[in-house]
Amino acid sequence: MISVLFVCLGNICRSPMAEAVLRSKIVQRGLSEKIKVDSAGTGDWHVGSVPHEGTRKLLDNWRISYEGMTARQVDSRDFSDFDYMVAMDDSNVDNLRKVPGGEEATIIKFMDLLPDEQLREVPDPYFTGNFEEVYRLIDSGCDVLLDRIVREKL
Ligand code: 4NP
């Protein structure tokens, strides 16, 4: 089983959106037995919470399931448990580096999947309110990531 962990700050806006979007693409491509997805936050404020209303609305609009998803905090074990760790912005990468075991981990910056975009970080919609922009980036980036996983591991 190949595993992917998306990481953001609160694990209620960006990383759960990416988890749900990538999982739906995995299902569409018949790869559910081969690739699993999870998400976590570097912060602990929202542990146990369902995704933010803005993320839920977007996913509802696109008929993408987020059933059973609740926020959790990143853990040292994640560095050995996951094949791909994908962080939404630079501060997420910095925070991951401070978690024991994270100093030398291979961390993908989400926007490095989309080199033609001007934005180099996924903007935090908790502060911008712009969940549509985040969905557009996440949908495109997850296509690129899935192609990359299939190429590298399957
Ligand atoms: P996320 O957004 O990292 O995309 O889940 C945030 C959610 C909550 C907070 C910050 C960002 N917060 O400060 O509580």
mmCIF file of C-alpha atoms and ligand atoms in Angstrom:
data_model
loop_
_atom_site.group_PDB
_atom_site.id
_atom_site.type_symbol
_atom_site.label_atom_id
_atom_site.label_comp_id
_atom_site.label_asym_id
_atom_site.label_seq_id
_atom_site.Cartn_x
_atom_site.Cartn_y
_atom_site.Cartn_z
ATOM 1 C CA MET A 1 0.000 0.000 0.000
ATOM 2 C CA ILE A 2 1.360 3.408 -0.983
ATOM 3 C CA SER A 3 0.413 6.139 1.488
ATOM 4 C CA VAL A 4 0.052 9.904 1.245
ATOM 5 C CA LEU A 5 -0.271 12.400 4.102
ATOM 6 C CA PHE A 6 -1.354 15.982 3.436
ATOM 7 C CA VAL A 7 -0.312 18.471 6.091
ATOM 8 C CA CYS A 8 -1.534 21.988 6.861
ATOM 9 C CA LEU A 9 -1.820 24.058 10.026
ATOM 10 C CA GLY A 10 -5.245 23.268 11.465
ATOM 11 C CA ASN A 11 -6.234 20.137 9.488
ATOM 12 C CA ILE A 12 -9.714 21.578 8.940
ATOM 13 C CA CYS A 13 -9.412 23.541 5.653
ATOM 14 C CA ARG A 14 -6.679 22.686 3.134
ATOM 15 C CA SER A 15 -5.328 19.252 4.013
ATOM 16 C CA PRO A 16 -8.739 17.620 4.537
ATOM 17 C CA MET A 17 -9.845 19.089 1.193
ATOM 18 C CA ALA A 18 -6.782 17.543 -0.452
ATOM 19 C CA GLU A 19 -7.377 14.227 1.322
ATOM 20 C CA ALA A 20 -10.976 14.043 0.083
ATOM 21 C CA VAL A 21 -10.111 15.177 -3.463
ATOM 22 C CA LEU A 22 -7.201 12.768 -3.896
ATOM 23 C CA ARG A 23 -9.184 9.881 -2.422
ATOM 24 C CA SER A 24 -12.000 10.532 -4.884
ATOM 25 C CA LYS A 25 -9.516 10.517 -7.801
ATOM 26 C CA ILE A 26 -8.029 7.267 -6.469
ATOM 27 C CA VAL A 27 -11.502 5.703 -6.394
ATOM 28 C CA GLN A 28 -12.239 6.977 -9.924
ATOM 29 C CA ARG A 29 -9.060 5.385 -11.202
ATOM 30 C CA GLY A 30 -9.699 2.077 -9.439
ATOM 31 C CA LEU A 31 -6.605 2.411 -7.236
ATOM 32 C CA SER A 32 -8.232 2.162 -3.788
ATOM 33 C CA GLU A 33 -6.459 -1.105 -2.987
ATOM 34 C CA LYS A 34 -3.085 0.433 -3.807
ATOM 35 C CA ILE A 35 -3.026 3.997 -2.443
ATOM 36 C CA LYS A 36 -4.329 5.366 0.856
ATOM 37 C CA VAL A 37 -4.613 8.984 1.936
ATOM 38 C CA ASP A 38 -4.736 10.794 5.260
ATOM 39 C CA SER A 39 -4.257 14.361 6.494
ATOM 40 C CA ALA A 40 -3.009 16.043 9.661
ATOM 41 C CA GLY A 41 -2.271 19.474 11.094
ATOM 42 C CA THR A 42 0.888 20.767 12.701
ATOM 43 C CA GLY A 43 -1.304 22.540 15.287
ATOM 44 C CA ASP A 44 -3.597 20.870 17.806
ATOM 45 C CA TRP A 45 -6.394 23.464 18.174
ATOM 46 C CA HIS A 46 -8.946 21.610 16.067
ATOM 47 C CA VAL A 47 -8.145 17.990 16.925
ATOM 48 C CA GLY A 48 -11.349 15.930 16.630
ATOM 49 C CA SER A 49 -13.179 18.543 14.524
ATOM 50 C CA VAL A 50 -14.885 17.904 11.210
ATOM 51 C CA PRO A 51 -13.632 19.940 8.210
ATOM 52 C CA HIS A 52 -14.367 23.685 8.126
ATOM 53 C CA GLU A 53 -17.731 24.708 6.679
ATOM 54 C CA GLY A 54 -16.028 26.279 3.656
ATOM 55 C CA THR A 55 -14.251 23.030 2.840
ATOM 56 C CA ARG A 56 -17.439 21.010 3.409
ATOM 57 C CA LYS A 57 -19.413 23.297 1.075
ATOM 58 C CA LEU A 58 -16.874 22.959 -1.715
ATOM 59 C CA LEU A 59 -16.736 19.185 -1.340
ATOM 60 C CA ASP A 60 -20.551 18.980 -1.232
ATOM 61 C CA ASN A 61 -20.750 21.028 -4.453
ATOM 62 C CA TRP A 62 -18.399 18.609 -6.174
ATOM 63 C CA ARG A 63 -20.100 15.551 -4.624
ATOM 64 C CA ILE A 64 -16.865 14.495 -2.956
ATOM 65 C CA SER A 65 -17.154 12.526 0.282
ATOM 66 C CA TYR A 66 -15.501 13.624 3.533
ATOM 67 C CA GLU A 67 -17.404 11.110 5.629
ATOM 68 C CA GLY A 68 -15.741 10.234 8.929
ATOM 69 C CA MET A 69 -12.896 12.715 8.523
ATOM 70 C CA THR A 70 -11.797 14.474 11.716
ATOM 71 C CA ALA A 71 -8.735 16.579 12.447
ATOM 72 C CA ARG A 72 -5.640 15.158 14.063
ATOM 73 C CA GLN A 73 -2.159 16.458 14.795
ATOM 74 C CA VAL A 74 0.999 15.299 13.028
ATOM 75 C CA ASP A 75 2.928 12.655 14.931
ATOM 76 C CA SER A 76 6.565 11.497 14.764
ATOM 77 C CA ARG A 77 5.377 8.113 13.500
ATOM 78 C CA ASP A 78 3.951 9.788 10.402
ATOM 79 C CA PHE A 79 7.475 10.198 9.008
ATOM 80 C CA SER A 80 7.926 6.435 8.811
ATOM 81 C CA ASP A 81 4.273 5.555 8.158
ATOM 82 C CA PHE A 82 3.815 7.610 4.984
ATOM 83 C CA ASP A 83 5.543 7.351 1.601
ATOM 84 C CA TYR A 84 4.576 10.898 0.559
ATOM 85 C CA MET A 85 4.177 13.862 2.901
ATOM 86 C CA VAL A 86 2.782 16.921 1.174
ATOM 87 C CA ALA A 87 2.715 20.288 2.957
ATOM 88 C CA MET A 88 0.493 23.181 1.946
ATOM 89 C CA ASP A 89 2.815 26.099 2.729
ATOM 90 C CA ASP A 90 6.324 27.005 3.842
ATOM 91 C CA SER A 91 5.384 27.366 7.501
ATOM 92 C CA ASN A 92 3.934 23.836 7.447
ATOM 93 C CA VAL A 93 7.315 22.584 6.176
ATOM 94 C CA ASP A 94 9.140 24.546 8.893
ATOM 95 C CA ASN A 95 6.803 23.181 11.572
ATOM 96 C CA LEU A 96 7.208 19.610 10.302
ATOM 97 C CA ARG A 97 10.982 19.985 10.553
ATOM 98 C CA LYS A 98 10.576 20.745 14.264
ATOM 99 C CA VAL A 99 8.660 17.521 14.957
ATOM 100 C CA PRO A 100 11.068 14.792 16.165
ATOM 101 C CA GLY A 101 12.010 12.741 13.121
ATOM 102 C CA GLY A 102 11.117 15.523 10.717
ATOM 103 C CA GLU A 103 14.559 17.097 10.418
ATOM 104 C CA GLU A 104 15.582 15.020 7.405
ATOM 105 C CA ALA A 105 12.220 13.829 6.121
ATOM 106 C CA THR A 106 11.363 14.185 2.444
ATOM 107 C CA ILE A 107 8.546 16.692 2.304
ATOM 108 C CA ILE A 108 6.854 17.757 -0.914
ATOM 109 C CA LYS A 109 5.593 21.321 -1.093
ATOM 110 C CA PHE A 110 2.158 21.151 -2.677
ATOM 111 C CA MET A 111 2.776 24.052 -5.048
ATOM 112 C CA ASP A 112 5.917 22.347 -6.384
ATOM 113 C CA LEU A 113 3.443 20.003 -8.081
ATOM 114 C CA LEU A 114 2.197 23.048 -10.023
ATOM 115 C CA PRO A 115 5.348 24.840 -11.236
ATOM 116 C CA ASP A 116 3.421 27.000 -13.719
ATOM 117 C CA GLU A 117 1.307 28.666 -11.027
ATOM 118 C CA GLN A 118 2.525 32.002 -9.698
ATOM 119 C CA LEU A 119 1.432 31.157 -6.171
ATOM 120 C CA ARG A 120 4.164 29.182 -4.424
ATOM 121 C CA GLU A 121 2.070 28.293 -1.341
ATOM 122 C CA VAL A 122 -1.543 27.160 -1.004
ATOM 123 C CA PRO A 123 -3.206 30.238 0.550
ATOM 124 C CA ASP A 124 -4.886 29.580 3.892
ATOM 125 C CA PRO A 125 -8.651 29.998 3.378
ATOM 126 C CA TYR A 126 -9.157 30.123 7.143
ATOM 127 C CA PHE A 127 -7.812 33.660 6.764
ATOM 128 C CA THR A 128 -8.554 34.517 3.105
ATOM 129 C CA GLY A 129 -12.068 33.002 2.984
ATOM 130 C CA ASN A 130 -11.326 31.910 -0.592
ATOM 131 C CA PHE A 131 -12.056 28.197 -0.621
ATOM 132 C CA GLU A 132 -12.699 28.136 -4.403
ATOM 133 C CA GLU A 133 -9.133 29.193 -5.135
ATOM 134 C CA VAL A 134 -7.848 26.451 -2.844
ATOM 135 C CA TYR A 135 -10.071 23.870 -4.517
ATOM 136 C CA ARG A 136 -8.782 24.830 -7.964
ATOM 137 C CA LEU A 137 -5.166 24.412 -6.860
ATOM 138 C CA ILE A 138 -5.824 21.206 -4.958
ATOM 139 C CA ASP A 139 -7.765 19.617 -7.807
ATOM 140 C CA SER A 140 -4.945 20.318 -10.301
ATOM 141 C CA GLY A 141 -2.148 19.409 -7.902
ATOM 142 C CA CYS A 142 -3.782 16.101 -6.934
ATOM 143 C CA ASP A 143 -3.923 15.082 -10.611
ATOM 144 C CA VAL A 144 -0.193 15.744 -10.867
ATOM 145 C CA LEU A 145 0.538 13.943 -7.595
ATOM 146 C CA LEU A 146 -1.489 10.887 -8.574
ATOM 147 C CA ASP A 147 0.287 10.640 -11.939
ATOM 148 C CA ARG A 148 3.597 10.909 -10.116
ATOM 149 C CA ILE A 149 2.730 8.169 -7.605
ATOM 150 C CA VAL A 150 1.595 5.832 -10.392
ATOM 151 C CA ARG A 151 4.831 6.542 -12.279
ATOM 152 C CA GLU A 152 7.111 6.163 -9.249
ATOM 153 C CA LYS A 153 5.505 3.349 -7.273
ATOM 154 C CA LEU A 154 2.930 1.346 -9.226
HETATM 155 P P1 4NP B 1 -5.824 24.946 7.583
HETATM 156 O O1 4NP B 1 -6.448 26.346 8.044
HETATM 157 O O2 4NP B 1 -4.405 24.942 8.071
HETATM 158 O O3 4NP B 1 -5.915 24.966 6.094
HETATM 159 O O4 4NP B 1 -6.683 23.881 8.229
HETATM 160 C C1 4NP B 1 -6.403 26.801 9.373
HETATM 161 C C2 4NP B 1 -7.328 26.367 10.276
HETATM 162 C C3 4NP B 1 -7.305 26.863 11.567
HETATM 163 C C4 4NP B 1 -6.333 27.772 11.939
HETATM 164 C C5 4NP B 1 -5.402 28.196 11.022
HETATM 165 C C6 4NP B 1 -5.430 27.702 9.741
HETATM 166 N N1 4NP B 1 -6.325 28.304 13.234
HETATM 167 O O5 4NP B 1 -5.498 29.204 13.500
HETATM 168 O O6 4NP B 1 -7.108 27.885 14.087
#
